[in-house]
Amino acid sequence: EQQLLVRQAASRLHREFEGTFNAETIERYITDSRARIEGRARFANWLPVLIERFTRDRLRALQRLEVGGDRPAVLFLCVHNAGRSQMAAGWLRHVAGESVDVFSGGSDPGWQTNAGAIEAMREVGIDISTEYPKPWTDEIVRAADVVVTMGCGDACPIFPGKRYEDWELTDPAGQPIDVVREVRDEIRGHVEALVTSLELTSA
């Protein structure tokens, strides 16, 4: 059944990127994406969905590299891609909408998005419950105009010519909800400053 669902996902991606990438390229990325996240998915029945979404993100990044983009791209990186970077991505999508491409990743991805982060973001009307931890990949880093790091240190990728920002934030993992709320609000301030600096249109 999972093989069938992955094949169906491949068909959707073929249609979505028709004229940009051939079937061989898409199949190669699907296979590689599966290898990168298989075993990390908390629930096996979600695996085909995660493979499709991860592959789509990578193909979007590759498309930016090959044909360019009409809006800036921001990549949020932390260690587990389960708390800080997911909240930041959620805030940026909420504040800037379709005026920016948003990516996130981790140097050592966790198993699932932090429940406290999901709860804290839900309190302000932002749903990150369907997000999932994933590794950063070469094409996504190269496609980003701004790379925001959050505690991944030397494990964070450094590519020449990128704008880098390092946000010093408490890791919400294992923290009480009051602390997670503080991190959430601090991230909002950083994101709003980023939106202003990029001259993005608010959603």
Coordinates of C-alpha atoms in Angstrom, one line a residue:
E1 CA 0.0 0.0 0.0
Q2 CA 2.8 2.4 0.8
Q3 CA 4.5 1.7 -2.5
L4 CA 1.3 2.5 -4.2
L5 CA 0.9 5.8 -2.3
V6 CA 4.5 6.8 -3.1
R7 CA 3.8 6.1 -6.8
Q8 CA 0.7 8.2 -6.7
A9 CA 2.8 11.0 -5.1
A10 CA 5.3 10.7 -7.9
S11 CA 2.5 11.1 -10.4
R12 CA 1.4 14.3 -8.7
L13 CA 4.9 15.7 -8.6
H14 CA 5.4 14.8 -12.3
R15 CA 2.3 16.9 -13.2
E16 CA 3.3 19.7 -10.9
F17 CA 6.8 20.1 -12.3
E18 CA 6.1 19.1 -15.9
G19 CA 8.2 21.1 -18.2
T20 CA 10.8 21.8 -15.5
F21 CA 12.1 18.4 -14.5
N22 CA 11.9 15.0 -16.3
A23 CA 10.6 11.9 -14.8
E24 CA 14.1 10.5 -14.0
T25 CA 15.0 13.6 -12.0
I26 CA 11.8 13.4 -9.9
E27 CA 12.2 9.7 -9.3
R28 CA 15.8 10.2 -8.2
Y29 CA 14.7 12.9 -5.7
I30 CA 11.8 10.8 -4.4
T31 CA 14.2 7.9 -3.8
D32 CA 16.7 10.0 -2.1
S33 CA 14.1 11.8 0.1
R34 CA 12.7 8.5 1.2
A35 CA 16.2 7.3 2.2
R36 CA 16.7 10.5 4.2
I37 CA 13.5 10.4 6.2
E38 CA 12.6 6.7 6.3
G39 CA 13.0 5.5 9.9
R40 CA 12.6 9.0 11.3
A41 CA 8.8 9.2 10.6
R42 CA 7.0 8.8 13.9
F43 CA 4.1 6.9 12.3
A44 CA 4.8 4.7 9.3
N45 CA 1.5 5.4 7.6
W46 CA 2.5 9.1 7.3
L47 CA 5.7 8.2 5.4
P48 CA 4.3 8.6 1.8
V49 CA 3.0 12.0 2.7
L50 CA 6.3 13.1 4.2
I51 CA 8.2 11.8 1.2
E52 CA 6.0 13.8 -1.2
R53 CA 6.3 17.0 0.8
F54 CA 10.0 16.7 1.3
T55 CA 10.6 16.0 -2.3
R56 CA 8.3 18.9 -3.3
D57 CA 10.4 21.3 -1.2
R58 CA 13.6 20.0 -2.7
L59 CA 12.3 20.4 -6.2
R60 CA 11.0 23.9 -5.5
A61 CA 14.5 24.8 -4.3
L62 CA 16.1 23.2 -7.4
Q63 CA 13.6 25.0 -9.6
R64 CA 14.8 28.3 -8.0
L65 CA 18.4 27.4 -8.8
E66 CA 17.7 26.5 -12.4
V67 CA 15.1 29.1 -13.5
G68 CA 15.2 31.7 -10.7
G69 CA 12.5 33.0 -8.5
D70 CA 10.4 36.1 -8.2
R71 CA 10.4 36.3 -4.4
P72 CA 13.1 35.8 -1.7
A73 CA 13.6 32.5 0.0
V74 CA 14.4 32.1 3.7
L75 CA 15.7 28.9 5.3
F76 CA 15.4 28.3 9.1
L77 CA 17.9 25.9 10.6
C78 CA 18.1 24.4 14.1
V79 CA 19.3 21.1 15.5
H80 CA 16.2 19.0 15.5
N81 CA 13.8 21.0 13.2
A82 CA 11.2 20.3 15.7
G83 CA 10.7 23.5 17.6
R84 CA 12.4 26.8 17.0
S85 CA 12.8 26.5 13.2
Q86 CA 9.2 25.2 12.8
M87 CA 7.8 28.1 14.8
A88 CA 9.9 30.6 12.8
A89 CA 8.7 29.1 9.5
G90 CA 5.1 29.2 10.8
W91 CA 5.4 32.9 11.8
L92 CA 7.0 33.9 8.5
R93 CA 4.3 32.2 6.4
H94 CA 1.7 33.8 8.7
V95 CA 3.2 37.3 8.4
A96 CA 4.4 37.4 4.9
G97 CA 2.1 34.9 3.1
E98 CA 3.0 34.3 -0.5
S99 CA 5.6 37.0 -0.8
V100 CA 8.4 34.7 0.4
D101 CA 9.4 31.0 -0.1
V102 CA 9.9 29.4 3.3
F103 CA 12.1 26.3 4.1
S104 CA 13.3 24.7 7.3
G105 CA 15.6 21.9 8.3
G106 CA 17.7 20.4 11.0
S107 CA 21.3 19.3 11.4
D108 CA 20.1 16.3 13.4
P109 CA 16.3 16.0 12.8
G110 CA 14.1 14.8 15.6
W111 CA 11.2 12.3 15.4
Q112 CA 8.3 14.7 15.5
T113 CA 7.5 18.4 16.0
N114 CA 7.6 19.5 19.6
A115 CA 4.1 19.3 21.1
G116 CA 4.7 22.4 23.2
A117 CA 5.7 24.4 20.1
I118 CA 2.5 23.2 18.4
E119 CA 0.4 24.2 21.3
A120 CA 2.0 27.6 21.7
M121 CA 1.6 28.4 18.0
R122 CA -2.0 27.2 18.0
E123 CA -2.7 29.8 20.8
V124 CA -1.9 32.6 18.3
G125 CA -3.9 31.0 15.5
I126 CA -1.0 29.3 13.6
D127 CA -1.2 25.6 12.9
I128 CA 2.2 23.8 12.6
S129 CA 0.8 20.4 13.6
T130 CA 1.3 19.0 10.2
E131 CA 5.0 20.0 10.0
Y132 CA 7.7 17.4 10.4
P133 CA 11.4 17.3 11.2
K134 CA 13.6 16.9 8.1
P135 CA 17.3 17.4 7.3
W136 CA 18.6 20.4 5.4
T137 CA 19.8 19.5 1.9
D138 CA 22.4 21.1 -0.4
E139 CA 19.9 22.4 -3.0
I140 CA 17.7 24.0 -0.4
V141 CA 20.6 25.9 1.2
R142 CA 21.9 27.0 -2.1
A143 CA 18.4 28.3 -3.1
A144 CA 18.0 30.4 0.0
D145 CA 18.7 34.1 0.0
V146 CA 18.7 34.2 3.8
V147 CA 19.8 31.4 6.2
V148 CA 18.7 31.8 9.8
T149 CA 20.5 29.5 12.2
M150 CA 19.3 28.7 15.7
G151 CA 21.8 26.8 17.8
C152 CA 23.1 24.3 15.4
G153 CA 26.6 25.7 15.6
D154 CA 29.3 24.2 13.4
A155 CA 26.8 21.7 12.1
C156 CA 25.0 24.5 10.2
P157 CA 26.0 24.7 6.5
I158 CA 28.0 27.8 5.4
F159 CA 27.8 28.7 1.7
P160 CA 29.5 31.8 0.3
G161 CA 27.3 34.7 -0.8
K162 CA 24.4 33.9 1.5
R163 CA 23.0 36.3 4.1
Y164 CA 23.3 34.6 7.5
E165 CA 21.5 35.5 10.7
D166 CA 22.0 33.6 14.0
W167 CA 19.1 33.9 16.4
E168 CA 20.0 33.0 20.0
L169 CA 16.9 31.3 21.3
T170 CA 16.1 28.9 24.2
D171 CA 15.5 25.4 22.9
P172 CA 11.8 24.7 23.7
A173 CA 12.4 21.0 24.0
G174 CA 11.4 19.8 27.5
Q175 CA 10.5 23.3 28.6
P176 CA 7.2 24.3 30.3
I177 CA 4.6 26.0 28.1
D178 CA 5.3 29.4 29.7
V179 CA 8.9 29.2 28.5
V180 CA 7.8 28.0 25.0
R181 CA 5.5 31.0 24.8
E182 CA 8.4 33.3 25.5
V183 CA 10.4 31.7 22.8
R184 CA 7.4 31.9 20.4
D185 CA 7.0 35.6 21.0
E186 CA 10.8 36.3 20.7
I187 CA 10.8 34.5 17.4
R188 CA 7.8 36.6 16.2
G189 CA 9.9 39.8 16.9
H190 CA 12.8 38.4 14.9
V191 CA 10.5 37.4 12.0
E192 CA 8.9 40.8 11.9
A193 CA 12.3 42.5 11.7
L194 CA 13.3 40.1 9.0
V195 CA 10.1 40.9 7.0
T196 CA 10.9 44.6 7.3
S197 CA 14.5 44.2 6.2
L198 CA 13.4 42.1 3.2
E199 CA 10.7 44.7 2.3
L200 CA 8.1 41.9 2.1
T201 CA 4.4 42.5 1.8
S202 CA 2.5 41.4 5.0
A203 CA -0.2 38.8 4.5

